[in-house]
């Protein structure tokens, strides 16, 4: 089992990474603050892993309230959140009840926001079951729901007490979702870890094939990168650099997700196409070469990811992008690549640069 | 102008108390993090004070989005919260927008929770316009909304950057609401400040008559007490004492509010009747004398407050009380008085003691 620490002073917590962790009863109890937990999962993940988790928790005498939601990004909304509150109140869960998220990013964000806000905050544990959530959303404390006017517009920073990434759960993951997770893995290499990017270029085939050891290494290295960034900028307040750099490709990606309606493109797919856009825009600013852009495109393609955005119309993209919350005082700030392995936040790109990039990077 | 500090390390903030503060343009700008604010108020308070505040803000070049909600505890719900999110998104407010609550406790709790959760948190300023909110809810960072199953069941701790208590706003306050605020003022004396309780016994008539200087003193001393307690227990996690002590009378009071339906009794009125219940139960445990209980009852009565609860039925009270979030692992923990001026949290009271107290302290 691999073990990492997210260093956030009194909010520090470990990430456990390995195979078959859900079955090991000794992993969870040290992190429970009372004898009760509520497990929040969805109709896809619960049939696969809930029984294993319940058995593990019952072995150590913990009472469990399961709360099963429908599966999908379109349920990351107020109604689902309220269903969680209702179930917690019906079961008389109090401030000592630990909420456990068992599922992907949607479940983690929903359960985390419920934990942040139920009775003004209860303890929270993440058990991410998708690659995307294992390498990204389960670490760092971002929680929230979508609003009809935009993604993640309502939420909170709420750190978990523990993250458990069991690589066995990836065996049931559809190939398309594994690829979506790889988009964020590749991001860490592009943004701040060139040696990792090179490792990914050498090992992409093993990852796509679901090689357990390669996946565990990629998850650990991704989480290590994320943990370092989060430790230095917990609340995303850094003016330069910091957490915002992890949004490479995300402002473009969010525009794709909003424009297509949530759920048509997977988040990682939208980020992949958005990452190519960011690389192409970086080339237009003179920071990357055409070969660099090809390198980014090739690696994403080998991971089974889309490298062009849908034809929303460049103006429409821009509108969605300025709805994105990474707008600061009206100026469109973007994360771009100074070089492969080094990201920057910048307002240097002109409206024309962005429109040209969008036109170049979209197809029917 | 009186000025107090709430000492919470990097979340410390000042409370300004005085007359005519809304008109003084120099008070707010140092606490704004950007050139935009959204002022959240209600249909009762906005016609009285919004123009003054807008003029003050415009004088310093700040752009304002006013968001006016219907007035009343029954609107402290998800729908109002969502109306705030909608208005913020429609006005393209970003993370640099400061939310200002202009109103009583309901507006403060709603606006504060919106600030805690809009785009995972934006800066917040409290301008409480009722005595209750000036001495209690505006200080300490508790925010939230009600849920059909219970009061304040959904919320967050989110500290303001500044609290401005303008005593001029109390001139428009109905007498009944002034009294409701005095319930919390008296609470500070009972819980931890015997000299203040004695001052209140000498000055209650001035307070009820709306004497400006007496009110400013009572607000400052109340806020000083609250700030000290909050500084030592920001997140209400202390096992003994701490913030929980400020809930004297509140578990009983919440049962009254839930049992009667929110809005029939004012919060302070329910707390007043609940405080007499807590005193009576303290007497049954041998901590207070009958004369002590009379002393509590008399002071509350002089403040124009109810000292008996409604006849909900003792069993029904108990059920509402155990729904209250101050239940720890199934045991009913209550704040009671060890003596006048000293509160404790205790699970000593038996079910029979509580039932007898409820029967003794209610009438038709």
XYZ file of C-alpha atoms in Angstrom:
728
model
C 0.000 0.000 0.000
C 1.270 3.465 -0.911
C 0.645 6.308 1.526
C 0.850 10.045 0.951
C 0.177 12.999 3.210
C -1.677 16.165 2.240
C -0.004 18.764 4.481
C -2.622 21.282 5.613
C -1.694 21.890 9.264
C -4.606 20.791 11.465
C -6.507 19.731 8.342
C -3.754 17.361 7.103
C -4.836 13.931 5.932
C -3.446 10.785 4.328
C -4.168 9.255 0.948
C -3.957 5.471 0.864
C -3.366 3.925 -2.567
C -3.322 0.215 -3.316
C -5.166 -2.894 -4.274
C -7.985 -4.383 -2.204
C -8.082 -1.588 0.370
C -11.880 -1.673 0.710
C -11.674 -5.138 2.232
C -9.137 -4.198 4.857
C -11.029 -3.299 7.981
C -8.040 -1.666 9.637
C -7.828 1.242 7.203
C -10.933 3.204 8.131
C -11.563 3.121 11.893
C -8.695 5.416 12.954
C -10.348 8.139 10.890
C -13.905 7.787 12.146
C -14.876 10.249 14.848
C -17.855 8.308 16.121
C -19.644 4.976 15.812
C -21.844 6.087 12.900
C -21.279 6.683 9.226
C -23.444 7.461 6.222
C -22.168 6.040 2.937
C -23.188 8.046 -0.108
C -22.997 6.191 -3.410
C -24.872 5.813 -6.674
C -26.857 3.156 -8.479
C -23.846 2.132 -10.585
C -21.172 1.875 -7.901
C -23.259 0.643 -4.968
C -24.050 -2.797 -6.490
C -20.316 -3.303 -7.102
C -18.672 -2.179 -3.867
C -21.169 -1.186 -1.201
C -21.486 -4.686 0.288
C -17.722 -4.987 0.648
C -17.541 -1.639 2.415
C -20.530 -2.410 4.654
C -19.005 -5.744 5.671
C -15.727 -4.013 6.484
C -17.477 -1.367 8.580
C -19.740 -3.847 10.361
C -16.672 -5.889 11.301
C -15.505 -2.956 13.376
C -18.931 -2.241 14.873
C -19.819 0.852 12.898
C -23.481 1.594 12.147
C -24.076 2.565 8.529
C -26.794 4.580 6.789
C -26.468 3.993 3.014
C -27.704 6.783 0.751
C -27.904 5.786 -2.909
C -28.340 8.462 -5.577
C -28.939 8.184 -9.300
C -25.741 8.147 -11.386
C -24.609 11.061 -13.519
C -23.344 14.629 -13.657
C -26.880 15.878 -14.247
C -27.733 14.760 -10.711
C -24.989 16.906 -9.198
C -27.618 19.405 -8.165
C -29.649 20.762 -5.314
C -32.204 17.939 -5.480
C -29.555 15.275 -4.847
C -28.007 17.336 -2.100
C -31.384 17.704 -0.463
C -31.958 13.954 -0.750
C -28.765 13.501 1.271
C -29.885 16.008 3.921
C -33.280 14.290 4.119
C -31.744 10.867 4.603
C -29.280 12.137 7.219
C -32.053 13.850 9.161
C -34.397 10.866 8.869
C -31.636 8.657 10.299
C -30.972 11.296 12.996
C -27.353 11.606 11.999
C -25.594 14.141 14.204
C -22.374 16.115 14.075
C -20.359 13.023 14.966
C -21.551 11.094 11.909
C -18.845 10.609 9.273
C -19.960 10.910 5.647
C -18.204 8.524 3.262
C -18.296 9.147 -0.489
C -18.132 5.879 -2.440
C -18.077 6.703 -6.132
C -16.637 9.056 -8.712
C -16.279 12.803 -8.788
C -19.982 13.588 -8.760
C -20.550 11.537 -5.619
C -17.413 12.979 -4.023
C -18.420 16.570 -4.769
C -21.999 16.043 -3.609
C -21.131 14.092 -0.470
C -18.320 16.506 0.325
C -20.621 19.514 0.031
C -23.217 17.719 2.157
C -20.466 17.085 4.741
C -19.388 20.734 4.595
C -22.910 21.979 5.221
C -24.866 19.353 7.184
C -25.237 20.844 10.653
C -22.446 23.268 9.639
C -19.963 20.522 8.936
C -19.339 16.842 9.709
C -16.287 14.595 9.105
C -15.821 13.256 5.616
C -13.941 10.370 3.939
C -13.401 9.963 0.197
C -13.365 6.522 -1.404
C -13.029 7.442 -5.089
C -13.814 4.607 -7.492
C -12.865 6.227 -10.802
C -9.406 7.157 -11.998
C -10.504 10.763 -12.456
C -11.635 11.118 -8.879
C -8.644 9.175 -7.514
C -6.123 11.507 -9.126
C -8.004 14.756 -8.889
C -11.328 15.553 -7.299
C -10.975 13.435 -4.154
C -7.848 15.334 -3.116
C -7.841 19.001 -2.157
C -11.187 19.677 -0.558
C -13.166 21.183 -3.414
C -16.813 20.232 -3.092
C -19.972 21.530 -4.691
C -22.928 21.244 -6.978
C -23.809 22.635 -10.374
C -26.219 25.489 -10.961
C -28.306 25.848 -14.134
C -26.110 28.860 -14.950
C -22.780 27.112 -14.478
C -20.743 24.202 -13.200
C -19.599 24.091 -9.563
C -21.047 27.530 -8.911
C -22.155 26.527 -5.419
C -19.759 24.755 -3.099
C -17.233 24.856 -0.302
C -13.684 23.940 0.565
C -14.003 20.988 2.912
C -11.065 18.675 3.442
C -11.604 14.951 3.957
C -10.093 13.141 6.933
C -8.865 10.367 4.637
C -8.799 9.372 0.974
C -8.744 5.685 0.019
C -7.919 4.936 -3.631
C -8.458 1.220 -4.223
C -7.082 0.339 -7.658
C -9.281 -2.787 -7.761
C -12.270 -0.526 -8.343
C -10.732 0.560 -11.652
C -11.234 -2.944 -13.098
C -14.963 -2.251 -13.440
C -14.406 1.170 -14.975
C -15.423 1.573 -18.646
C -12.443 2.275 -20.937
C -13.867 5.678 -21.800
C -13.821 6.708 -18.138
C -10.306 5.371 -17.624
C -9.226 7.597 -20.497
C -11.043 10.556 -18.975
C -9.015 10.059 -15.798
C -5.802 9.944 -17.800
C -6.515 13.480 -19.038
C -5.942 14.780 -15.514
C -2.935 12.501 -15.019
C -1.320 13.939 -18.156
C -2.180 17.415 -16.892
C 0.147 17.053 -13.888
C 3.007 16.222 -16.213
C 2.264 19.165 -18.481
C 1.752 21.660 -15.686
C 4.612 20.920 -13.292
C 6.279 17.528 -13.682
C 8.183 16.971 -16.931
C 9.838 13.705 -15.746
C 6.348 12.322 -15.033
C 5.220 13.390 -18.494
C 8.137 11.452 -19.955
C 7.221 8.431 -17.808
C 3.662 8.701 -19.137
C 4.933 8.790 -22.716
C 6.815 5.539 -22.006
C 3.995 3.849 -20.113
C 0.763 5.057 -21.704
C 0.038 1.662 -23.248
C 0.285 -0.080 -19.871
C -2.063 2.488 -18.332
C -4.643 2.168 -21.077
C -4.459 -1.616 -20.684
C -5.268 -1.246 -16.976
C -1.913 -2.458 -15.630
C -2.375 -2.369 -11.881
C 1.153 -1.399 -10.932
C 1.406 1.324 -13.566
C -1.942 2.737 -12.441
C -0.922 2.754 -8.778
C 2.283 4.628 -9.664
C 0.408 7.144 -11.820
C -2.185 7.720 -9.087
C 0.465 8.206 -6.430
C 2.526 10.603 -8.533
C -0.596 12.550 -9.553
C -1.803 12.823 -5.973
C 1.690 13.868 -4.854
C 1.623 16.698 -7.388
C -1.863 17.723 -6.374
C -1.068 17.531 -2.666
C 1.958 19.807 -3.105
C -0.069 22.384 -4.978
C -2.984 22.262 -2.541
C -0.678 22.519 0.486
C 0.618 25.832 -0.858
C -2.742 27.281 -1.882
C -5.563 25.563 -0.035
C -8.271 28.084 -0.910
C -7.123 28.975 -4.421
C -6.272 32.510 -3.402
C -2.741 32.681 -4.837
C -2.519 35.555 -7.319
C 0.081 33.823 -9.478
C 0.439 30.079 -9.916
C -0.979 27.990 -7.092
C -4.050 25.840 -7.479
C -5.240 27.726 -10.516
C -2.469 26.063 -12.558
C -4.274 22.744 -12.152
C -7.017 24.242 -14.311
C -4.997 23.813 -17.502
C -7.554 23.146 -20.222
C -10.432 23.561 -17.777
C -11.814 26.941 -18.830
C -12.030 25.654 -22.404
C -13.270 22.310 -21.068
C -16.014 23.845 -18.954
C -17.211 25.751 -22.009
C -17.486 22.432 -23.883
C -19.381 20.850 -20.998
C -21.742 23.819 -20.629
C -22.231 24.180 -24.365
C -23.025 20.506 -24.921
C -25.067 20.153 -21.744
C -23.580 18.381 -18.777
C -23.041 14.675 -19.262
C -22.567 14.464 -23.029
C -18.831 14.869 -22.783
C -17.056 13.370 -19.788
C -15.199 15.985 -17.766
C -11.830 14.444 -18.653
C -12.729 14.394 -22.337
C -13.625 18.074 -22.261
C -10.397 18.791 -20.389
C -8.402 16.849 -23.000
C -9.806 18.882 -25.887
C -9.387 21.997 -23.742
C -5.763 21.093 -23.079
C -5.046 20.971 -26.789
C -6.693 24.392 -27.095
C -4.515 25.717 -24.278
C -1.428 24.276 -25.975
C -2.406 25.765 -29.313
C -3.043 29.161 -27.714
C 0.349 28.897 -25.984
C 1.886 28.320 -29.430
C 0.175 31.442 -30.743
C 1.745 33.406 -27.887
C 5.135 32.064 -28.965
C 5.669 29.853 -25.910
C 5.301 26.383 -27.459
C 6.473 25.101 -30.829
C 4.179 23.295 -33.262
C 6.068 20.117 -32.298
C 5.221 20.744 -28.636
C 1.528 21.012 -29.504
C 1.765 17.757 -31.452
C 3.442 16.126 -28.471
C 0.533 17.135 -26.219
C -2.016 16.030 -28.827
C -0.316 12.677 -29.386
C -0.132 11.724 -25.743
C -3.803 12.595 -25.186
C -4.728 10.639 -28.305
C -2.785 7.588 -27.110
C -4.791 7.837 -23.891
C -7.942 7.456 -25.990
C -9.029 11.060 -25.577
C -10.615 13.580 -27.967
C -8.241 16.326 -29.088
C -10.755 18.590 -30.858
C -13.699 20.414 -29.353
C -17.243 20.337 -30.694
C -18.349 23.124 -33.073
C -20.163 25.389 -30.665
C -19.142 28.508 -32.537
C -16.165 30.481 -31.330
C -18.262 33.367 -29.967
C -20.419 30.977 -27.984
C -17.319 29.357 -26.512
C -16.072 32.756 -25.437
C -19.349 33.516 -23.742
C -19.252 30.254 -21.771
C -15.619 30.896 -20.933
C -16.341 34.313 -19.471
C -19.100 32.746 -17.361
C -16.433 30.555 -15.850
C -15.520 31.587 -12.326
C -11.835 31.995 -13.174
C -12.675 35.437 -14.507
C -10.983 38.082 -12.369
C -12.462 41.602 -12.492
C -13.777 41.064 -16.034
C -10.504 39.907 -17.670
C -10.258 36.392 -19.047
C -7.410 34.734 -17.194
C -6.263 31.419 -18.615
C -3.799 28.725 -17.648
C -1.365 28.245 -20.512
C 1.953 26.475 -21.016
C 5.141 28.503 -20.831
C 6.843 25.303 -21.911
C 6.030 21.589 -21.707
C 6.129 20.939 -17.953
C 5.545 24.548 -16.848
C 2.163 26.257 -16.675
C 1.364 29.903 -15.987
C -1.800 31.902 -15.408
C -1.976 34.755 -17.858
C -4.229 37.433 -19.298
C -1.893 37.892 -22.269
C -4.108 36.170 -24.833
C -6.182 38.597 -26.881
C -9.757 37.969 -27.844
C -8.542 37.385 -31.422
C -5.952 34.796 -30.315
C -8.616 32.918 -28.414
C -11.148 33.035 -31.259
C -8.513 31.798 -33.737
C -7.545 28.973 -31.383
C -11.161 27.906 -30.936
C -11.697 27.858 -34.672
C -8.529 25.806 -35.211
C -9.289 23.281 -32.478
C -12.926 22.395 -33.189
C -14.557 20.153 -35.749
C -17.994 18.765 -36.471
C -17.910 54.786 17.838
C -17.072 51.681 19.840
C -14.771 49.125 18.250
C -14.177 45.518 19.220
C -12.027 42.793 17.715
C -13.037 39.163 17.223
C -9.685 37.368 17.552
C -9.605 34.445 15.122
C -6.029 34.555 13.791
C -6.149 35.182 10.021
C -9.944 35.331 10.205
C -10.022 38.128 12.828
C -12.402 40.996 12.225
C -13.680 44.155 13.879
C -17.160 45.011 15.111
C -18.036 48.701 14.870
C -20.828 49.884 17.168
C -22.322 53.350 17.179
C -24.874 55.754 15.891
C -25.131 56.778 12.238
C -22.442 54.387 10.987
C -24.302 53.587 7.744
C -23.835 57.153 6.574
C -20.109 57.213 7.161
C -18.458 56.313 3.913
C -15.091 55.685 5.514
C -16.179 52.620 7.490
C -16.660 50.090 4.724
C -14.024 50.502 1.985
C -11.038 49.121 3.928
C -12.917 45.827 4.171
C -13.951 45.447 0.541
C -11.711 43.194 -1.543
C -12.847 44.478 -4.906
C -14.885 47.220 -6.550
C -18.155 45.257 -6.437
C -20.608 44.334 -3.733
C -24.006 42.678 -3.590
C -26.274 43.931 -0.809
C -28.765 41.365 0.432
C -31.735 42.768 2.309
C -35.464 42.251 2.696
C -38.671 44.088 1.847
C -38.932 45.537 5.368
C -35.382 46.780 5.877
C -34.501 47.827 2.328
C -36.996 50.723 2.151
C -35.574 52.074 5.428
C -31.800 51.806 4.974
C -30.808 50.575 1.527
C -30.677 54.061 -0.042
C -28.388 55.311 2.710
C -26.056 52.371 2.228
C -26.120 52.670 -1.566
C -25.291 56.370 -1.384
C -22.403 55.616 0.970
C -21.043 52.920 -1.338
C -21.499 54.977 -4.489
C -19.577 57.810 -2.861
C -16.514 55.536 -2.792
C -17.027 54.218 -6.322
C -18.333 50.767 -5.479
C -20.774 49.072 -7.865
C -23.737 47.526 -6.072
C -26.124 44.690 -6.952
C -29.092 44.860 -4.539
C -30.888 41.558 -3.836
C -34.152 42.006 -1.956
C -35.856 38.984 -0.398
C -39.231 38.631 1.295
C -39.129 39.181 5.067
C -39.478 36.387 7.603
C -38.001 33.239 9.137
C -40.129 31.114 6.806
C -38.055 32.433 3.907
C -34.801 31.233 5.453
C -34.806 28.325 3.070
C -33.318 26.883 -0.073
C -35.564 28.953 -2.355
C -34.255 32.247 -0.960
C -30.688 30.981 -1.095
C -31.153 30.018 -4.710
C -32.644 33.443 -5.463
C -29.386 34.930 -4.156
C -27.266 32.582 -6.311
C -29.394 33.421 -9.346
C -29.024 37.151 -8.827
C -25.256 36.860 -8.253
C -24.811 34.786 -11.402
C -27.084 37.024 -13.465
C -24.983 40.031 -12.389
C -21.813 38.001 -13.116
C -20.528 38.472 -9.608
C -17.181 36.746 -9.193
C -15.025 35.619 -6.304
C -13.958 39.185 -5.615
C -17.529 40.372 -4.994
C -18.261 41.173 -1.344
C -21.695 40.147 -0.047
C -23.219 42.559 2.463
C -26.098 41.459 4.690
C -28.374 44.382 5.565
C -31.077 43.126 7.900
C -31.763 40.897 10.869
C -30.691 37.378 11.674
C -32.519 35.715 8.805
C -30.834 37.948 6.235
C -27.475 37.532 7.963
C -27.735 33.745 8.056
C -28.914 33.518 4.444
C -26.417 36.005 3.041
C -23.640 34.472 5.109
C -24.392 30.992 3.827
C -24.572 32.344 0.284
C -21.153 33.966 0.860
C -19.773 30.698 2.270
C -20.916 28.713 -0.758
C -21.070 31.000 -3.801
C -18.151 29.899 -5.952
C -16.822 28.144 -2.825
C -16.702 31.326 -0.801
C -16.647 35.109 -1.206
C -16.002 37.937 1.302
C -18.861 38.899 3.573
C -19.873 41.911 5.693
C -22.655 41.953 8.285
C -24.770 45.066 8.841
C -27.285 43.795 11.392
C -30.339 46.016 11.844
C -32.056 44.278 14.767
C -30.871 44.085 18.350
C -30.935 40.285 18.205
C -28.619 40.125 15.228
C -26.376 42.907 16.560
C -25.697 41.075 19.806
C -25.732 37.526 18.585
C -26.113 36.137 15.090
C -23.931 38.660 13.242
C -20.901 37.741 15.353
C -19.228 34.347 15.250
C -19.630 33.092 11.707
C -22.622 30.792 12.017
C -24.602 30.859 8.796
C -27.299 28.617 7.382
C -30.836 27.878 6.342
C -33.680 25.885 7.811
C -34.782 22.472 6.612
C -38.354 21.217 6.867
C -37.056 18.764 9.483
C -35.268 21.319 11.627
C -33.844 24.762 12.146
C -30.352 25.616 10.892
C -29.771 22.034 9.786
C -27.847 23.180 6.715
C -25.122 25.776 7.021
C -21.470 26.651 7.394
C -19.064 28.532 9.596
C -18.088 31.581 7.581
C -16.624 34.590 9.333
C -17.444 38.095 8.117
C -14.687 40.592 7.344
C -16.519 43.259 9.323
C -19.656 43.763 11.429
C -21.294 47.195 11.575
C -23.937 47.648 14.282
C -25.629 51.005 13.760
C -27.837 51.774 16.765
C -29.889 54.209 14.696
C -31.451 51.218 12.932
C -32.975 50.144 16.258
C -35.272 53.204 16.264
C -37.415 51.571 13.589
C -37.483 48.223 15.376
C -40.875 47.114 16.788
C -40.876 46.884 20.605
C -41.512 43.154 20.425
C -38.303 42.651 18.426
C -36.283 44.863 20.735
C -37.433 42.613 23.582
C -36.483 39.514 21.609
C -32.964 40.893 21.269
C -32.803 41.549 25.005
C -33.315 37.816 25.615
C -29.861 37.158 24.147
C -28.368 40.151 25.964
C -29.624 38.771 29.288
C -28.231 35.372 28.288
C -24.648 36.688 28.311
C -25.125 37.889 31.874
C -26.599 34.590 32.996
C -24.047 32.411 31.243
C -20.748 34.152 32.003
C -20.971 37.773 33.146
C -22.640 38.359 36.506
C -21.588 42.047 36.701
C -23.295 42.616 33.348
C -26.424 40.859 34.638
C -26.453 43.264 37.571
C -26.009 46.203 35.194
C -28.958 44.892 33.192
C -31.084 44.670 36.341
C -30.294 48.350 37.006
C -30.760 49.518 33.420
C -33.503 47.375 31.924
C -35.979 50.250 31.848
C -33.574 52.416 29.807
C -33.018 49.568 27.361
C -36.710 48.876 26.881
C -37.246 52.616 26.334
C -34.650 52.525 23.544
C -32.026 54.708 25.255
C -29.280 54.979 22.664
C -26.326 55.064 25.051
C -27.602 52.151 27.143
C -28.206 50.111 24.009
C -24.719 50.810 22.648
C -23.207 49.708 25.954
C -25.313 46.526 26.065
C -24.432 45.691 22.456
C -20.728 46.204 23.054
C -20.673 44.157 26.233
C -22.733 41.376 24.604
C -20.474 41.280 21.559
C -17.406 41.287 23.800
C -18.747 38.236 25.613
C -19.613 36.510 22.370
C -16.267 37.360 20.772
C -14.382 35.876 23.735
C -16.350 32.652 23.553
C -16.054 32.368 19.769
C -12.308 33.078 19.849
C -11.842 30.039 22.079
C -14.137 27.690 20.202
C -14.656 28.887 16.642
C -16.215 25.677 15.308
C -18.171 24.657 18.419
C -16.005 21.588 18.934
C -15.172 22.122 22.631
C -16.350 19.108 24.627
C -17.021 21.153 27.741
C -18.094 24.771 27.826
C -17.154 26.768 24.765
C -19.701 28.032 22.272
C -22.301 25.534 23.359
C -22.805 27.558 26.572
C -24.305 30.337 24.483
C -27.155 27.966 23.758
C -28.686 28.466 27.196
C -32.435 28.111 26.688
C -31.977 27.322 23.009
C -32.733 23.597 22.962
C -36.018 24.333 24.732
C -36.470 27.402 22.543
C -35.931 25.515 19.286
C -38.551 23.006 20.386
C -40.999 25.876 20.859
C -40.146 27.316 17.447
C -40.426 23.915 15.724
C -43.582 22.976 17.583
C -45.356 26.250 16.813
C -44.014 26.499 13.264
C -41.271 28.970 12.477
C -42.295 32.588 12.732
C -45.093 32.426 15.306
C -42.745 32.997 18.196
C -39.761 35.238 17.656
C -36.474 33.434 18.258
C -35.698 35.628 21.263
C -39.137 35.000 22.735
C -38.664 31.250 22.443
C -35.208 31.588 23.992
C -36.673 33.608 26.876
C -39.242 30.934 27.727
C -36.539 28.312 27.186
C -34.214 30.156 29.555
C -36.811 29.992 32.322
C -37.122 26.244 31.617
C -33.345 25.867 31.846
C -33.336 27.790 35.127
C -36.183 25.696 36.522
C -34.416 22.479 35.496
C -31.225 23.788 37.128
C -33.241 24.277 40.320
C -34.465 20.686 40.126
C -30.851 19.556 39.927
C -30.172 21.548 43.098
C -28.005 24.185 41.451
C -30.289 27.213 41.626
C -32.630 28.326 44.389
C -36.278 29.177 43.791
C -35.250 32.806 44.340
C -32.651 32.481 41.559
C -35.308 31.212 39.169
C -37.550 34.150 40.122
C -34.660 36.512 39.476
C -34.227 35.105 35.950
C -37.965 35.221 35.312
C -38.325 38.777 36.603
C -35.558 40.205 34.454
C -36.926 38.543 31.324
C -40.404 39.792 32.197
C -39.131 43.366 32.638
C -37.605 43.026 29.149
C -41.127 42.368 27.843
C -40.514 38.687 27.189
C -42.664 35.563 27.661
C -41.559 33.368 30.563
C -43.795 30.341 29.894
C -43.772 28.047 26.878
C -46.820 27.089 24.826
C -48.632 23.846 25.717
C -47.151 21.523 23.109
C -47.310 18.520 25.435
C -44.196 17.507 27.331
C -43.558 14.399 25.211
C -43.782 16.413 22.022
C -41.300 18.952 23.418
C -38.911 16.126 24.186
C -39.163 14.810 20.662
C -38.356 18.208 19.171
C -35.534 18.594 21.648
C -33.915 15.328 20.641
C -34.138 16.406 17.001
C -32.003 19.373 17.950
C -28.440 19.058 16.726
C -26.977 19.465 20.204
C -27.635 15.765 20.771
C -24.346 13.934 21.215
C -24.391 10.158 20.570
C -28.076 9.883 21.520
C -27.875 11.610 24.948
C -29.712 14.871 25.498
C -27.067 17.401 26.459
C -28.385 20.682 27.799
C -26.925 23.999 28.863
C -27.977 24.698 32.427
C -26.974 27.152 35.151
C -24.563 26.022 37.844
C -25.286 29.386 39.436
C -26.491 32.777 38.217
C -23.617 33.890 35.977
C -22.168 30.433 35.313
C -23.469 27.978 32.730
C -22.452 24.350 32.139
C -23.243 21.724 29.521
C -24.580 18.622 31.188
C -26.304 15.308 30.580
C -27.259 15.078 34.256
C -30.952 15.857 33.801
C -33.125 12.748 33.662
C -36.042 12.350 31.320
C -38.346 12.753 34.323
C -36.687 16.008 35.404
C -37.109 17.400 31.907
C -40.745 16.310 31.617
C -41.578 17.806 35.011
C -39.849 21.063 34.036
C -41.766 21.258 30.770
C -45.055 20.693 32.555
C -44.231 23.363 35.154
C -43.108 25.963 32.604
C -45.902 25.855 30.021
C -49.397 27.276 29.947
C -52.211 27.656 27.448
